[in-house]
PDB file of C-alpha atoms in Angstrom:
ATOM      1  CA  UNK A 279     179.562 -35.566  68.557  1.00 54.00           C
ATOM      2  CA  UNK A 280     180.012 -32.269  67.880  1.00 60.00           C
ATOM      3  CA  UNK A 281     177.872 -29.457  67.773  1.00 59.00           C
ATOM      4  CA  UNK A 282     177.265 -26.917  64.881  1.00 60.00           C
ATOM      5  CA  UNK A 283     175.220 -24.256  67.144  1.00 59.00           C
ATOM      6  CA  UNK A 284     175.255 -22.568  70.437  1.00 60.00           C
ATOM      7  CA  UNK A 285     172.340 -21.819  71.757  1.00 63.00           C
ATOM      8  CA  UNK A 286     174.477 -19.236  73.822  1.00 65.00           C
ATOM      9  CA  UNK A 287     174.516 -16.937  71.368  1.00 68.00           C
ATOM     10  CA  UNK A 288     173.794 -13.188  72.866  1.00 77.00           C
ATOM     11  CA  UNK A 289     171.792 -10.807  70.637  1.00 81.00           C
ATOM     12  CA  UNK A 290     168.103  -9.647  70.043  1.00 84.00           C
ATOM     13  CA  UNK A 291     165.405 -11.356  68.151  1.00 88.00           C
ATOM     14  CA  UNK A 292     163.592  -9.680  65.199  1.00 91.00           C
ATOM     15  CA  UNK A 293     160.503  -9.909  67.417  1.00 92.00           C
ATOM     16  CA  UNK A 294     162.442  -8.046  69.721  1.00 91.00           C
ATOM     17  CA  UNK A 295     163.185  -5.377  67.551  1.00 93.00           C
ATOM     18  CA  UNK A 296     159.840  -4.969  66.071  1.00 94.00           C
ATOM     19  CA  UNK A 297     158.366  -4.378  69.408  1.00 95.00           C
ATOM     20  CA  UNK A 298     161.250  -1.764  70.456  1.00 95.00           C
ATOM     21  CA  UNK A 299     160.469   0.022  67.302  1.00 96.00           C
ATOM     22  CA  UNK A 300     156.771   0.077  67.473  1.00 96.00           C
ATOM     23  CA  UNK A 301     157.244   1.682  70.756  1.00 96.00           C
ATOM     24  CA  UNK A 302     159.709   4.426  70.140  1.00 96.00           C
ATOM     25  CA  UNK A 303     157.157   5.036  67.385  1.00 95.00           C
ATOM     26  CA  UNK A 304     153.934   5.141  69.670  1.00 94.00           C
ATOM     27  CA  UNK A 305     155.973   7.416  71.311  1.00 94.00           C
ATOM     28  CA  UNK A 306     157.068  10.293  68.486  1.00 92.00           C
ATOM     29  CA  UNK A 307     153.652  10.336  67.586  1.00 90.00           C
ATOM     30  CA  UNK A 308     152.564  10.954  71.167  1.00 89.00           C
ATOM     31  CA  UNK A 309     154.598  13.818  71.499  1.00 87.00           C
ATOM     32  CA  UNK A 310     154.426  15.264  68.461  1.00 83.00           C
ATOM     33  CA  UNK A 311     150.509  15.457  68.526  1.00 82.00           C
ATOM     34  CA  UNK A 312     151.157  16.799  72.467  1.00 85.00           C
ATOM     35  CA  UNK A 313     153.483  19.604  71.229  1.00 84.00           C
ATOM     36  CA  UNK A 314     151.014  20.805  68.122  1.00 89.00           C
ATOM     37  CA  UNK A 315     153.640  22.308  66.256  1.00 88.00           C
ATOM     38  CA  UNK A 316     151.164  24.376  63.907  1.00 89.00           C
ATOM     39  CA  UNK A 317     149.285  25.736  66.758  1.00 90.00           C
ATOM     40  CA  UNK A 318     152.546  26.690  68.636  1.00 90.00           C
ATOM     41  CA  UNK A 319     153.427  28.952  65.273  1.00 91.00           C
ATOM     42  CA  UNK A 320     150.351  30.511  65.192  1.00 92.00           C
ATOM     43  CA  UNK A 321     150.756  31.146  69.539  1.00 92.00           C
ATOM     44  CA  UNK A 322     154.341  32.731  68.483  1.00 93.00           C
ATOM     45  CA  UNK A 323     153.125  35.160  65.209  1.00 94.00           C
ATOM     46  CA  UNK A 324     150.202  35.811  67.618  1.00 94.00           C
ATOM     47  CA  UNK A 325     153.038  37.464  70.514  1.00 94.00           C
ATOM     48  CA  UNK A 326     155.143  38.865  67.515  1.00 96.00           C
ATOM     49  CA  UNK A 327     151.714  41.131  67.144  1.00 95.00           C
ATOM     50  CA  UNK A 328     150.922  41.910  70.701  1.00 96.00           C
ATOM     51  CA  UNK A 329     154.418  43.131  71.054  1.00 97.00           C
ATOM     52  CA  UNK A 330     154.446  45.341  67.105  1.00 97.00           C
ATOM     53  CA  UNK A 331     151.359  46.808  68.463  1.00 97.00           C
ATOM     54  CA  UNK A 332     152.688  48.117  71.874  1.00 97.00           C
ATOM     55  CA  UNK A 333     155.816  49.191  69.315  1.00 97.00           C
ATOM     56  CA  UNK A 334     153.482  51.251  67.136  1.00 97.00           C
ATOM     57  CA  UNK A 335     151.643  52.750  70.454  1.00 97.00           C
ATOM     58  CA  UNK A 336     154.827  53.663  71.892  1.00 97.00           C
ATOM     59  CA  UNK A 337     156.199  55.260  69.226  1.00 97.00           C
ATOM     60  CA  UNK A 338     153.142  57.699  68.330  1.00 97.00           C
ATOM     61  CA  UNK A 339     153.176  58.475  72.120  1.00 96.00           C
ATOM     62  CA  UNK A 340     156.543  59.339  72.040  1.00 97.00           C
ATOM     63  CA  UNK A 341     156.097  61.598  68.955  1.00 97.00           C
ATOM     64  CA  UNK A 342     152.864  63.012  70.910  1.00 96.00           C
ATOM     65  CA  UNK A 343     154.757  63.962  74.167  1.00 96.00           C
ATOM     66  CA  UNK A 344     157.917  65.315  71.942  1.00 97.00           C
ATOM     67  CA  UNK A 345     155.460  67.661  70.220  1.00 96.00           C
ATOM     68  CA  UNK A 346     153.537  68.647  72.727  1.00 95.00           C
ATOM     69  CA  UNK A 347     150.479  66.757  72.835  1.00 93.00           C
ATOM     70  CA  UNK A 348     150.214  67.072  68.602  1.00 95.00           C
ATOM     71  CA  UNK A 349     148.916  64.038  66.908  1.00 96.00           C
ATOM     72  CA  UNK A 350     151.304  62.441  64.620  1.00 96.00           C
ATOM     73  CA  UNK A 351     150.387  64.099  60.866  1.00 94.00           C
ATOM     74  CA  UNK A 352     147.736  61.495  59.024  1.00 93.00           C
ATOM     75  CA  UNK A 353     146.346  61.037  62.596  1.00 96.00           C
ATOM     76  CA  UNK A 354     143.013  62.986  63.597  1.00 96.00           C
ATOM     77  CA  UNK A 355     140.302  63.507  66.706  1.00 95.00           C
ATOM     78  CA  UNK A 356     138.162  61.179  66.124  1.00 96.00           C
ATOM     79  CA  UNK A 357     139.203  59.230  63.410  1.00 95.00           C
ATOM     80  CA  UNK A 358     137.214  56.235  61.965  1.00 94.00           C
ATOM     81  CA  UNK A 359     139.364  52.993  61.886  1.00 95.00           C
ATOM     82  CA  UNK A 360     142.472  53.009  59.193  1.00 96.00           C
ATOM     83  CA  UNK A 361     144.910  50.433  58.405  1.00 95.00           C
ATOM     84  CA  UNK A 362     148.079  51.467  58.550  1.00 96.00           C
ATOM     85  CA  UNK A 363     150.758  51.492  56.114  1.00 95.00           C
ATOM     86  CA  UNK A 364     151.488  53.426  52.396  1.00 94.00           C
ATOM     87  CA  UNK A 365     148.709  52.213  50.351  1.00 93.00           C
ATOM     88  CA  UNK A 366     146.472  54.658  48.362  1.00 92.00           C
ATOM     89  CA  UNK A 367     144.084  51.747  47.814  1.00 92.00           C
ATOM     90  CA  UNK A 368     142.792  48.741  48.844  1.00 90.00           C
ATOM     91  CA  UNK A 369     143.191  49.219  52.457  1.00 92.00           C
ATOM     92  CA  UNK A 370     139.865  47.596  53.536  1.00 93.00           C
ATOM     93  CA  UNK A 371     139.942  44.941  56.070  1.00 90.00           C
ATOM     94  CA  UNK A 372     137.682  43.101  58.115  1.00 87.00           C
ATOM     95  CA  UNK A 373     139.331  40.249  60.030  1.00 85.00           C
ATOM     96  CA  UNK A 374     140.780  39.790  63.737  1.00 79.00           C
ATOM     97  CA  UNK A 375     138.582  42.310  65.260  1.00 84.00           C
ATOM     98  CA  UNK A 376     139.443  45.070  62.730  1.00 91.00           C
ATOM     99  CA  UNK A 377     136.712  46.507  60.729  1.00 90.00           C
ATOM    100  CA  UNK A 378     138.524  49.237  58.203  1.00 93.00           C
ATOM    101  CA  UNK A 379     136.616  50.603  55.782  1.00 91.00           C
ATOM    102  CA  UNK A 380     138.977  53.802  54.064  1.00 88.00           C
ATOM    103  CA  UNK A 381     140.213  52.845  51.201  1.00 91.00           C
ATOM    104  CA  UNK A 382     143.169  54.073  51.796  1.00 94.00           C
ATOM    105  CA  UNK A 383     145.587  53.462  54.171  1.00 95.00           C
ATOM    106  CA  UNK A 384     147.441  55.604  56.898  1.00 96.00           C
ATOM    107  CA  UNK A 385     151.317  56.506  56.352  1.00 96.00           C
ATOM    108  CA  UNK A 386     152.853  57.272  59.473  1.00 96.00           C
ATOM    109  CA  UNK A 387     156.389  56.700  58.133  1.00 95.00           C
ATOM    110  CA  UNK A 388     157.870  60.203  58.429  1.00 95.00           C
ATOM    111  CA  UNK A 389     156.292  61.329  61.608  1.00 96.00           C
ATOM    112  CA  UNK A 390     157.378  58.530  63.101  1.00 96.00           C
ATOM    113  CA  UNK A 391     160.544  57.783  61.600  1.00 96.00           C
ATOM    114  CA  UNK A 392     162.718  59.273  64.489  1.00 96.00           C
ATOM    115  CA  UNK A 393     160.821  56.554  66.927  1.00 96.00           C
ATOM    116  CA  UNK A 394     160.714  53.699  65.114  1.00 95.00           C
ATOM    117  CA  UNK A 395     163.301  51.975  62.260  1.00 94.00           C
ATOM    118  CA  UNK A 396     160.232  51.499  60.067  1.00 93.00           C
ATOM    119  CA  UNK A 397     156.612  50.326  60.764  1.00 94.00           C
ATOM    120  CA  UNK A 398     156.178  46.900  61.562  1.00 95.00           C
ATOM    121  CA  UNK A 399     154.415  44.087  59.067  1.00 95.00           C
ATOM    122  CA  UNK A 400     152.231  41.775  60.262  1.00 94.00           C
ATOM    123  CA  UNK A 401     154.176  37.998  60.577  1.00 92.00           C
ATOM    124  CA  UNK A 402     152.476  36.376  57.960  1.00 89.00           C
ATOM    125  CA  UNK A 403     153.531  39.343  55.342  1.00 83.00           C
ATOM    126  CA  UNK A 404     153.580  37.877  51.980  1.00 78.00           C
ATOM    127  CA  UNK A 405     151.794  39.227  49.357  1.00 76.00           C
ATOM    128  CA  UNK A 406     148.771  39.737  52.092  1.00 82.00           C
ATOM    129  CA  UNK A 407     151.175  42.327  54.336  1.00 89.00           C
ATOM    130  CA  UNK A 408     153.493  44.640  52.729  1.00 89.00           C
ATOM    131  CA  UNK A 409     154.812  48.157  54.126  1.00 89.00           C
ATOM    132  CA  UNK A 410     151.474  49.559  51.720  1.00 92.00           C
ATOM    133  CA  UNK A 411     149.022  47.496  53.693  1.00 94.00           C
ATOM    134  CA  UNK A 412     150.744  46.233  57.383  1.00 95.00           C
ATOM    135  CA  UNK A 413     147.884  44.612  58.734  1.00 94.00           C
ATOM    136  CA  UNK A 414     147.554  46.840  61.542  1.00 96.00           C
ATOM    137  CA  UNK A 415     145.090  49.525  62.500  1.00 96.00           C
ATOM    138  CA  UNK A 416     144.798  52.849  63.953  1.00 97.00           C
ATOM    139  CA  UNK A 417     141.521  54.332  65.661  1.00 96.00           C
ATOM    140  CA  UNK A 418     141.463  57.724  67.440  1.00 96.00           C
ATOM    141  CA  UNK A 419     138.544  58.562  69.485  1.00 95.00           C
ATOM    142  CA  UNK A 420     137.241  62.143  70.207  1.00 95.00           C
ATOM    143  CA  UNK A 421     139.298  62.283  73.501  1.00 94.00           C
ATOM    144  CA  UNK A 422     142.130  61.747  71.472  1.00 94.00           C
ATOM    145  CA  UNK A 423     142.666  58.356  72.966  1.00 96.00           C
ATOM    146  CA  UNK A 424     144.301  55.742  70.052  1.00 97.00           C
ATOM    147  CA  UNK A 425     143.660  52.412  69.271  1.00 97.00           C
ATOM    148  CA  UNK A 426     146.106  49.824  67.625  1.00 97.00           C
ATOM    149  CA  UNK A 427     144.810  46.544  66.394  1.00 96.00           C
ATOM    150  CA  UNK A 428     146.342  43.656  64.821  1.00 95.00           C
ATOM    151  CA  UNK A 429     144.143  42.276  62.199  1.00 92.00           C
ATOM    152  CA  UNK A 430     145.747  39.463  61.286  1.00 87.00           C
ATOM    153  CA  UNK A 431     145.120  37.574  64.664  1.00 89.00           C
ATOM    154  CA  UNK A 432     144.798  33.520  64.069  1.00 89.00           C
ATOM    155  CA  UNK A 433     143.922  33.158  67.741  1.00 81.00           C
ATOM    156  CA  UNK A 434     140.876  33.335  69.245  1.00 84.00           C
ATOM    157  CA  UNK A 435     141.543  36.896  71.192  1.00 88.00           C
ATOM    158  CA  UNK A 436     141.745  40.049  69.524  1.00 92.00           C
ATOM    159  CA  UNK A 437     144.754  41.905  69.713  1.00 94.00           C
ATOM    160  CA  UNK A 438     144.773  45.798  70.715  1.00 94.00           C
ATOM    161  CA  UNK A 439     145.883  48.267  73.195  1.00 96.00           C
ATOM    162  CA  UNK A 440     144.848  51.736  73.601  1.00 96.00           C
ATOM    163  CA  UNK A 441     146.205  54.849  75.301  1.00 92.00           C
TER     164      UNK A 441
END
């Protein structure tokens, strides 16, 4: 008699392949959920800012040393909290630690053009950020000590540095 099947033959099963799936799949999810993709964009927008706002610091430093201790024009002792950019309106802000209330905003683009290419926009930009409104802010105290905020901040820390 002779036979019509092996039961030799080498392969997998469909159960077989069901289960390797599901796994792999388990898996993905796993590590995608691990990674948080969303919260590792808002972690990387978040450094863009700490490092623009050192930029900005630096640069009005530099123009302060270069011209001998002078603020930067658009920059006085004592000045209340200004967002920066070329806006002649709607410069008010009140998020990520920044509390702006001037209506308009601060243009530090020609005193500061020799230090920096142009000044930087927060990451989200958009129609929320634009070189007229940059999301950042400026604060000089009466020791003549400034303040540079990022006001767009989506972390839980508040982002400044003063000098």
């Amino acid at each position: 008699m002779k036979r019509f099947f092996s039961y030799n033959q080498k392969g997998f099963t469909l159960i077989e392949l069901l289960i390797v799936i599901v796994i792999i799949s388990a898996l993905a999810v796993t590590v995608f959920v691990a990674l948080n993709p969303v919260q590792r964009l808002k972690d990387s927008r978040d450094a863009r800012r700490t490092s623009d706002v050192e930029t900005i610091l630096t640069g009005i430093h530099q123009y302060i040393v270069d011209n001998k201790g002078s603020l930067p024009t658009g920059l006085t002792t004592s000045m209340a909290e200004t967002q920066l950019g070329t806006g002649a309106s709607g410069c008010t802000i009140s998020t990520g630690g920044c509390s702006v209330a001037a209506a308009a905003c601060v243009d530090l683009t020609t005193p500061l053009a020799k230090y920096l290419k142009s000044i930087p926009i927060d990451p989200l930009g958009g129609t929320t950020y634009t070189a007229a409104k940059t999301g950042f802010s400026v604060t000089v105290d009466a020791n003549n000590i400034i303040t540079i905020k990022a006001c767009g901040t989506e972390g839980t820390t508040n982002i400044s540095q003063s000098r």
